PDB file of C-alpha atoms in Angstrom:
ATOM      1  CA  MET A  15      19.380  50.028 -36.361  1.00 47.00           C
ATOM      2  CA  ASN A  16      23.162  50.691 -35.860  1.00 51.00           C
ATOM      3  CA  GLY A  17      22.497  52.413 -32.514  1.00 59.00           C
ATOM      4  CA  GLN A  18      20.465  49.530 -31.006  1.00 69.00           C
ATOM      5  CA  PRO A  19      23.502  47.167 -30.224  1.00 69.00           C
ATOM      6  CA  GLN A  20      25.186  49.990 -28.279  1.00 75.00           C
ATOM      7  CA  VAL A  21      22.101  50.850 -26.539  1.00 76.00           C
ATOM      8  CA  ARG A  22      21.586  47.241 -25.508  1.00 73.00           C
ATOM      9  CA  ARG A  23      25.240  46.906 -24.330  1.00 77.00           C
ATOM     10  CA  PHE A  24      24.841  50.054 -22.128  1.00 78.00           C
ATOM     11  CA  VAL A  25      21.444  48.780 -20.521  1.00 76.00           C
ATOM     12  CA  VAL A  26      23.048  45.436 -19.871  1.00 74.00           C
ATOM     13  CA  GLY A  27      26.099  46.908 -18.487  1.00 77.00           C
ATOM     14  CA  THR A  28      24.280  49.149 -16.077  1.00 81.00           C
ATOM     15  CA  ALA A  29      22.120  46.314 -14.978  1.00 78.00           C
ATOM     16  CA  ILE A  30      25.427  44.053 -14.302  1.00 77.00           C
ATOM     17  CA  ALA A  31      26.994  47.032 -12.403  1.00 81.00           C
ATOM     18  CA  GLY A  32      23.974  47.567 -10.295  1.00 81.00           C
ATOM     19  CA  THR A  33      23.421  43.800  -9.412  1.00 78.00           C
ATOM     20  CA  VAL A  34      27.253  43.413  -8.617  1.00 79.00           C
ATOM     21  CA  PHE A  35      26.786  46.408  -6.274  1.00 83.00           C
ATOM     22  CA  ILE A  36      23.758  44.995  -4.590  1.00 84.00           C
ATOM     23  CA  ALA A  37      25.344  41.534  -4.388  1.00 79.00           C
ATOM     24  CA  ILE A  38      28.318  42.899  -2.553  1.00 84.00           C
ATOM     25  CA  GLY A  39      26.051  44.688  -0.201  1.00 84.00           C
ATOM     26  CA  ALA A  40      24.031  41.538   0.554  1.00 84.00           C
ATOM     27  CA  PHE A  41      27.178  39.234   0.917  1.00 84.00           C
ATOM     28  CA  TRP A  42      28.714  41.750   3.301  1.00 88.00           C
ATOM     29  CA  LEU A  43      25.630  41.844   5.618  1.00 87.00           C
ATOM     30  CA  SER A  44      25.266  38.105   5.404  1.00 88.00           C
ATOM     31  CA  PHE A  45      29.031  37.488   6.097  1.00 89.00           C
ATOM     32  CA  THR A  46      29.152  39.789   9.122  1.00 90.00           C
ATOM     33  CA  ALA A  47      25.894  38.334  10.698  1.00 89.00           C
ATOM     34  CA  LEU A  48      27.244  34.606  10.077  1.00 90.00           C
ATOM     35  CA  ALA A  49      30.867  35.552  11.181  1.00 91.00           C
ATOM     36  CA  ASP A  50      29.386  36.972  14.581  1.00 90.00           C
ATOM     37  CA  LEU A  51      27.090  33.815  14.859  1.00 91.00           C
ATOM     38  CA  ALA A  52      30.095  31.591  14.456  1.00 91.00           C
ATOM     39  CA  ARG A  53      32.174  33.445  17.258  1.00 91.00           C
ATOM     40  CA  ARG A  54      29.125  33.199  19.520  1.00 89.00           C
ATOM     41  CA  SER A  55      29.096  29.400  18.707  1.00 89.00           C
ATOM     42  CA  GLY A  56      32.730  29.060  20.083  1.00 89.00           C
ATOM     43  CA  ILE A  57      34.698  29.387  16.793  1.00 90.00           C
ATOM     44  CA  ASP A  58      37.770  31.258  17.316  1.00 90.00           C
ATOM     45  CA  ASP A  59      37.973  34.792  16.023  1.00 86.00           C
ATOM     46  CA  ALA A  60      40.890  34.227  13.739  1.00 88.00           C
ATOM     47  CA  GLN A  61      38.792  31.450  11.911  1.00 89.00           C
ATOM     48  CA  ALA A  62      35.348  32.886  12.360  1.00 90.00           C
ATOM     49  CA  TRP A  63      35.448  34.638   8.879  1.00 90.00           C
ATOM     50  CA  ALA A  64      35.731  31.200   7.098  1.00 92.00           C
ATOM     51  CA  TRP A  65      32.262  29.910   8.079  1.00 90.00           C
ATOM     52  CA  PRO A  66      30.101  32.612   6.423  1.00 88.00           C
ATOM     53  CA  LEU A  67      32.750  32.511   3.365  1.00 89.00           C
ATOM     54  CA  ILE A  68      31.695  28.743   3.144  1.00 90.00           C
ATOM     55  CA  VAL A  69      28.172  29.122   3.282  1.00 88.00           C
ATOM     56  CA  ASP A  70      27.429  32.057   1.085  1.00 85.00           C
ATOM     57  CA  GLY A  71      30.192  31.088  -1.269  1.00 87.00           C
ATOM     58  CA  ILE A  72      28.231  27.787  -2.049  1.00 87.00           C
ATOM     59  CA  ILE A  73      25.391  29.930  -3.020  1.00 82.00           C
ATOM     60  CA  VAL A  74      27.509  32.103  -5.504  1.00 82.00           C
ATOM     61  CA  VAL A  75      29.285  28.973  -6.995  1.00 87.00           C
ATOM     62  CA  ALA A  76      26.075  26.731  -7.179  1.00 84.00           C
ATOM     63  CA  THR A  77      24.248  29.573  -8.890  1.00 80.00           C
ATOM     64  CA  VAL A  78      27.058  30.034 -11.561  1.00 81.00           C
ATOM     65  CA  ALA A  79      26.909  25.939 -12.150  1.00 85.00           C
ATOM     66  CA  VAL A  80      23.164  25.988 -12.443  1.00 80.00           C
ATOM     67  CA  VAL A  81      23.249  28.597 -15.146  1.00 77.00           C
ATOM     68  CA  ALA A  82      26.121  26.913 -16.829  1.00 81.00           C
ATOM     69  CA  LEU A  83      24.574  23.176 -16.758  1.00 81.00           C
ATOM     70  CA  ALA A  84      20.903  24.505 -17.734  1.00 75.00           C
ATOM     71  CA  GLY A  85      19.112  21.898 -19.653  1.00 74.00           C
ATOM     72  CA  GLN A  86      21.537  19.054 -18.780  1.00 83.00           C
ATOM     73  CA  ARG A  87      20.991  16.049 -16.695  1.00 84.00           C
ATOM     74  CA  THR A  88      23.649  16.844 -14.193  1.00 84.00           C
ATOM     75  CA  ALA A  89      22.154  20.109 -13.167  1.00 82.00           C
ATOM     76  CA  TRP A  90      20.399  18.345 -10.204  1.00 87.00           C
ATOM     77  CA  TYR A  91      23.498  18.481  -8.125  1.00 89.00           C
ATOM     78  CA  PRO A  92      24.486  22.265  -8.268  1.00 85.00           C
ATOM     79  CA  TRP A  93      20.460  23.041  -7.591  1.00 85.00           C
ATOM     80  CA  LEU A  94      20.902  20.617  -4.718  1.00 89.00           C
ATOM     81  CA  LEU A  95      23.739  22.621  -3.411  1.00 88.00           C
ATOM     82  CA  LEU A  96      22.076  25.819  -4.180  1.00 84.00           C
ATOM     83  CA  MET A  97      19.034  24.957  -2.227  1.00 87.00           C
ATOM     84  CA  ALA A  98      21.128  23.750   0.653  1.00 89.00           C
ATOM     85  CA  GLY A  99      23.564  26.796   0.711  1.00 87.00           C
ATOM     86  CA  ALA A 100      20.423  29.053   0.729  1.00 86.00           C
ATOM     87  CA  LEU A 101      18.469  27.148   3.485  1.00 90.00           C
ATOM     88  CA  VAL A 102      21.607  27.146   5.889  1.00 90.00           C
ATOM     89  CA  SER A 103      22.426  30.880   5.223  1.00 89.00           C
ATOM     90  CA  VAL A 104      18.797  31.979   5.682  1.00 89.00           C
ATOM     91  CA  THR A 105      18.349  29.937   8.808  1.00 90.00           C
ATOM     92  CA  ALA A 106      21.926  31.017  10.263  1.00 90.00           C
ATOM     93  CA  ASN A 107      20.973  34.704   9.694  1.00 89.00           C
ATOM     94  CA  ALA A 108      17.654  34.338  11.343  1.00 89.00           C
ATOM     95  CA  ILE A 109      19.055  32.638  14.377  1.00 90.00           C
ATOM     96  CA  HIS A 110      21.627  35.339  14.689  1.00 88.00           C
ATOM     97  CA  ALA A 111      19.216  38.030  14.493  1.00 87.00           C
ATOM     98  CA  ILE A 112      17.229  36.492  17.312  1.00 86.00           C
ATOM     99  CA  VAL A 113      20.267  35.989  19.476  1.00 85.00           C
ATOM    100  CA  ALA A 114      21.703  39.269  18.931  1.00 83.00           C
ATOM    101  CA  ALA A 115      18.419  41.424  18.810  1.00 75.00           C
ATOM    102  CA  ASP A 116      17.349  43.910  21.579  1.00 70.00           C
ATOM    103  CA  ALA A 117      14.612  42.699  23.827  1.00 61.00           C
ATOM    104  CA  ASP A 118      12.292  45.430  22.618  1.00 73.00           C
ATOM    105  CA  VAL A 119      12.299  43.992  18.934  1.00 74.00           C
ATOM    106  CA  PRO A 120      10.126  40.984  18.137  1.00 83.00           C
ATOM    107  CA  ALA A 121      12.068  37.836  17.360  1.00 80.00           C
ATOM    108  CA  VAL A 122       9.993  37.243  14.257  1.00 84.00           C
ATOM    109  CA  LEU A 123      10.696  40.842  12.807  1.00 85.00           C
ATOM    110  CA  ALA A 124      14.325  40.354  13.432  1.00 83.00           C
ATOM    111  CA  ALA A 125      14.376  36.957  11.848  1.00 85.00           C
ATOM    112  CA  SER A 126      12.484  38.458   8.690  1.00 86.00           C
ATOM    113  CA  VAL A 127      14.884  41.338   8.468  1.00 86.00           C
ATOM    114  CA  ALA A 128      17.980  39.118   8.845  1.00 85.00           C
ATOM    115  CA  ALA A 129      16.720  36.720   6.082  1.00 85.00           C
ATOM    116  CA  VAL A 130      16.667  39.356   3.527  1.00 87.00           C
ATOM    117  CA  PRO A 131      20.420  39.547   2.726  1.00 84.00           C
ATOM    118  CA  PRO A 132      20.885  35.853   1.924  1.00 82.00           C
ATOM    119  CA  LEU A 133      17.868  35.849  -0.248  1.00 85.00           C
ATOM    120  CA  VAL A 134      18.961  38.946  -2.040  1.00 84.00           C
ATOM    121  CA  LEU A 135      22.314  37.215  -2.589  1.00 79.00           C
ATOM    122  CA  LEU A 136      20.870  34.221  -3.844  1.00 77.00           C
ATOM    123  CA  ALA A 137      18.643  36.177  -6.451  1.00 82.00           C
ATOM    124  CA  ILE A 138      20.926  38.693  -7.493  1.00 78.00           C
ATOM    125  CA  THR A 139      23.652  36.477  -8.257  1.00 74.00           C
ATOM    126  CA  HIS A 140      21.522  34.325 -10.627  1.00 74.00           C
ATOM    127  CA  LEU A 141      20.706  37.603 -12.184  1.00 78.00           C
ATOM    128  CA  THR A 142      24.192  38.673 -12.616  1.00 72.00           C
ATOM    129  CA  VAL A 143      25.062  35.449 -14.113  1.00 71.00           C
ATOM    130  CA  VAL A 144      22.064  35.369 -16.642  1.00 74.00           C
ATOM    131  CA  LEU A 145      23.173  39.135 -17.668  1.00 72.00           C
ATOM    132  CA  THR A 146      26.577  38.133 -18.342  1.00 69.00           C
ATOM    133  CA  ARG A 147      25.714  35.143 -20.325  1.00 66.00           C
ATOM    134  CA  ALA A 148      23.132  37.104 -22.511  1.00 61.00           C
ATOM    135  CA  ARG A 149      24.114  38.007 -25.836  1.00 55.00           C
ATOM    136  CA  PRO A 150      22.287  40.002 -28.605  1.00 53.00           C
ATOM    137  CA  PRO A 151      21.123  37.934 -31.629  1.00 52.00           C
ATOM    138  CA  VAL A 152      23.397  38.094 -34.518  1.00 49.00           C
ATOM    139  CA  PRO A 153      21.652  37.943 -37.866  1.00 51.00           C
ATOM    140  CA  PRO A 154      23.349  35.436 -40.015  1.00 55.00           C
ATOM    141  CA  VAL A 155      25.620  36.835 -42.742  1.00 52.00           C
ATOM    142  CA  PRO A 156      24.543  35.390 -46.408  1.00 54.00           C
ATOM    143  CA  GLY A 157      27.382  33.857 -47.989  1.00 54.00           C
ATOM    144  CA  PRO A 158      28.344  34.669 -51.823  1.00 55.00           C
ATOM    145  CA  ALA A 159      26.212  32.778 -54.200  1.00 51.00           C
ATOM    146  CA  PRO A 160      28.407  29.869 -55.700  1.00 55.00           C
ATOM    147  CA  MET A 161      29.384  30.822 -59.217  1.00 51.00           C
ATOM    148  CA  PRO A 162      29.299  27.970 -61.959  1.00 50.00           C
ATOM    149  CA  HIS A 163      32.830  26.838 -62.963  1.00 52.00           C
ATOM    150  CA  PHE A 164      33.768  25.843 -66.364  1.00 48.00           C
ATOM    151  CA  SER A 165      37.082  24.352 -67.173  1.00 50.00           C
ATOM    152  CA  VAL A 166      37.061  24.676 -70.928  1.00 47.00           C
ATOM    153  CA  GLU A 167      40.480  24.659 -72.430  1.00 48.00           C
ATOM    154  CA  SER A 168      39.871  27.576 -74.890  1.00 46.00           C
ATOM    155  CA  ASP A 169      40.308  31.327 -75.194  1.00 45.00           C
ATOM    156  CA  GLU A 170      36.575  31.933 -74.647  1.00 49.00           C
ATOM    157  CA  ALA A 171      34.651  30.162 -71.891  1.00 46.00           C
ATOM    158  CA  PRO A 172      30.940  29.304 -72.385  1.00 45.00           C
ATOM    159  CA  GLU A 173      28.453  31.415 -70.666  1.00 46.00           C
ATOM    160  CA  PRO A 174      27.354  30.452 -67.244  1.00 40.00           C
ATOM    161  CA  GLU A 175      23.864  29.600 -68.570  1.00 36.00           C
ATOM    162  CA  VAL A 176      25.263  27.117 -70.947  1.00 47.00           C
ATOM    163  CA  SER A 177      24.949  23.561 -69.529  1.00 61.00           C
ATOM    164  CA  GLY A 178      24.351  19.966 -70.627  1.00 71.00           C
ATOM    165  CA  ARG A 179      23.444  19.842 -74.248  1.00 76.00           C
ATOM    166  CA  GLY A 180      24.361  23.282 -74.997  1.00 78.00           C
ATOM    167  CA  LEU A 181      27.851  22.995 -73.343  1.00 81.00           C
ATOM    168  CA  ALA A 182      28.219  19.789 -75.310  1.00 77.00           C
ATOM    169  CA  VAL A 183      27.668  21.693 -78.547  1.00 81.00           C
ATOM    170  CA  VAL A 184      30.261  24.237 -77.802  1.00 82.00           C
ATOM    171  CA  LEU A 185      32.628  21.999 -76.826  1.00 81.00           C
ATOM    172  CA  ARG A 186      32.264  19.641 -79.943  1.00 81.00           C
ATOM    173  CA  ASP A 187      32.471  22.809 -81.890  1.00 83.00           C
ATOM    174  CA  GLU A 188      36.027  23.498 -80.603  1.00 84.00           C
ATOM    175  CA  GLY A 189      36.954  19.980 -81.611  1.00 83.00           C
ATOM    176  CA  TRP A 190      36.434  17.908 -78.285  1.00 85.00           C
ATOM    177  CA  SER A 191      35.712  14.214 -78.714  1.00 84.00           C
ATOM    178  CA  ASN A 192      32.441  12.781 -77.611  1.00 84.00           C
ATOM    179  CA  LYS A 193      34.358  10.797 -74.788  1.00 84.00           C
ATOM    180  CA  ARG A 194      36.330  13.976 -73.494  1.00 85.00           C
ATOM    181  CA  ILE A 195      32.805  15.928 -73.543  1.00 83.00           C
ATOM    182  CA  ALA A 196      31.228  13.068 -71.640  1.00 83.00           C
ATOM    183  CA  ARG A 197      33.900  13.211 -68.903  1.00 84.00           C
ATOM    184  CA  HIS A 198      33.741  16.880 -68.664  1.00 81.00           C
ATOM    185  CA  VAL A 199      30.045  17.189 -68.567  1.00 80.00           C
ATOM    186  CA  GLY A 200      29.718  14.032 -66.337  1.00 80.00           C
ATOM    187  CA  VAL A 201      27.463  11.934 -68.539  1.00 82.00           C
ATOM    188  CA  HIS A 202      27.835   8.806 -70.571  1.00 81.00           C
ATOM    189  CA  PRO A 203      29.393   9.093 -74.017  1.00 83.00           C
ATOM    190  CA  SER A 204      26.318   7.550 -75.548  1.00 84.00           C
ATOM    191  CA  THR A 205      24.178  10.634 -73.959  1.00 83.00           C
ATOM    192  CA  VAL A 206      26.666  13.057 -75.942  1.00 79.00           C
ATOM    193  CA  GLY A 207      26.028  11.257 -78.987  1.00 81.00           C
ATOM    194  CA  ARG A 208      22.235  11.532 -78.641  1.00 82.00           C
ATOM    195  CA  TRP A 209      22.682  15.239 -77.921  1.00 78.00           C
ATOM    196  CA  LEU A 210      25.135  16.058 -80.947  1.00 79.00           C
ATOM    197  CA  GLY A 211      23.074  13.443 -83.108  1.00 76.00           C
ATOM    198  CA  ALA A 212      19.630  15.314 -82.328  1.00 62.00           C
ATOM    199  CA  ARG A 213      21.415  18.336 -83.376  1.00 57.00           C
ATOM    200  CA  THR A 214      22.901  17.409 -86.752  1.00 53.00           C
ATOM    201  CA  SER A 215      20.309  15.030 -87.970  1.00 46.00           C
ATOM    202  CA  PRO A 216      17.957  17.573 -89.386  1.00 48.00           C
ATOM    203  CA  ILE A 217      20.764  18.747 -91.450  1.00 45.00           C
ATOM    204  CA  ALA A 218      21.848  15.389 -92.413  1.00 42.00           C
ATOM    205  CA  ILE A 219      18.101  14.581 -93.483  1.00 43.00           C
ATOM    206  CA  THR A 220      17.948  17.902 -95.515  1.00 45.00           C
ATOM    207  CA  THR A 221      21.363  17.063 -97.141  1.00 44.00           C
ATOM    208  CA  THR A 222      20.219  13.642 -98.197  1.00 45.00           C
ATOM    209  CA  ALA A 223      16.880  14.852 -99.464  1.00 45.00           C
ATOM    210  CA  ASP A 224      18.686  17.324-101.623  1.00 48.00           C
ATOM    211  CA  THR A 225      21.116  14.801-102.830  1.00 46.00           C
ATOM    212  CA  GLU A 226      18.223  12.320-104.045  1.00 47.00           C
ATOM    213  CA  GLY A 227      16.288  15.405-105.622  1.00 48.00           C
ATOM    214  CA  THR A 228      19.349  16.284-107.757  1.00 48.00           C
ATOM    215  CA  PRO A 229      19.320  14.825-111.418  1.00 49.00           C
ATOM    216  CA  SER A 230      22.388  12.547-112.007  1.00 44.00           C
TER     217      SER A 230
END
């Protein structure tokens, strides 16, 4: 049982390392293709690197936002950015493959191969975020059972199972008044009187009967 959390952390860590490695490779392939397409489109070489960073960066940021806002009403906006970024990246990679491909390679094949890196980047980024957010379930730790508390001002406190009527009897034997017992137990003084009366009435009746039966 103790080894299961360690095994799970190792598996998750290995999966995260693998997804990060694949994501870096997919990002680099898409980055180089989009940067070359930007240069072919007239963007200066010193600025061409920014265009793929913007396009593929939207995919990464929007994926993290989608996972973070899962289940919330505002999640539609990062989903919209994610779909738009993925569409632009896949289309741009396919166009670059058609423009830069050799004449012997069919355009459909070149476009299909070029579309793989941005799609993998989209899927692997989402998987990485999900893995990093995953946590093993922690069983709840039961708290200590509440112990009954008696603030009896005496050398010997009553046993925990003594309560109500029994506690009133104990306190009365210690010299407490009915009013003080009622405040301590949390009942009306008349209730304490009934408790103690029920306890002493048989004795009182017996004493009275013995007195009446004794010859004067």
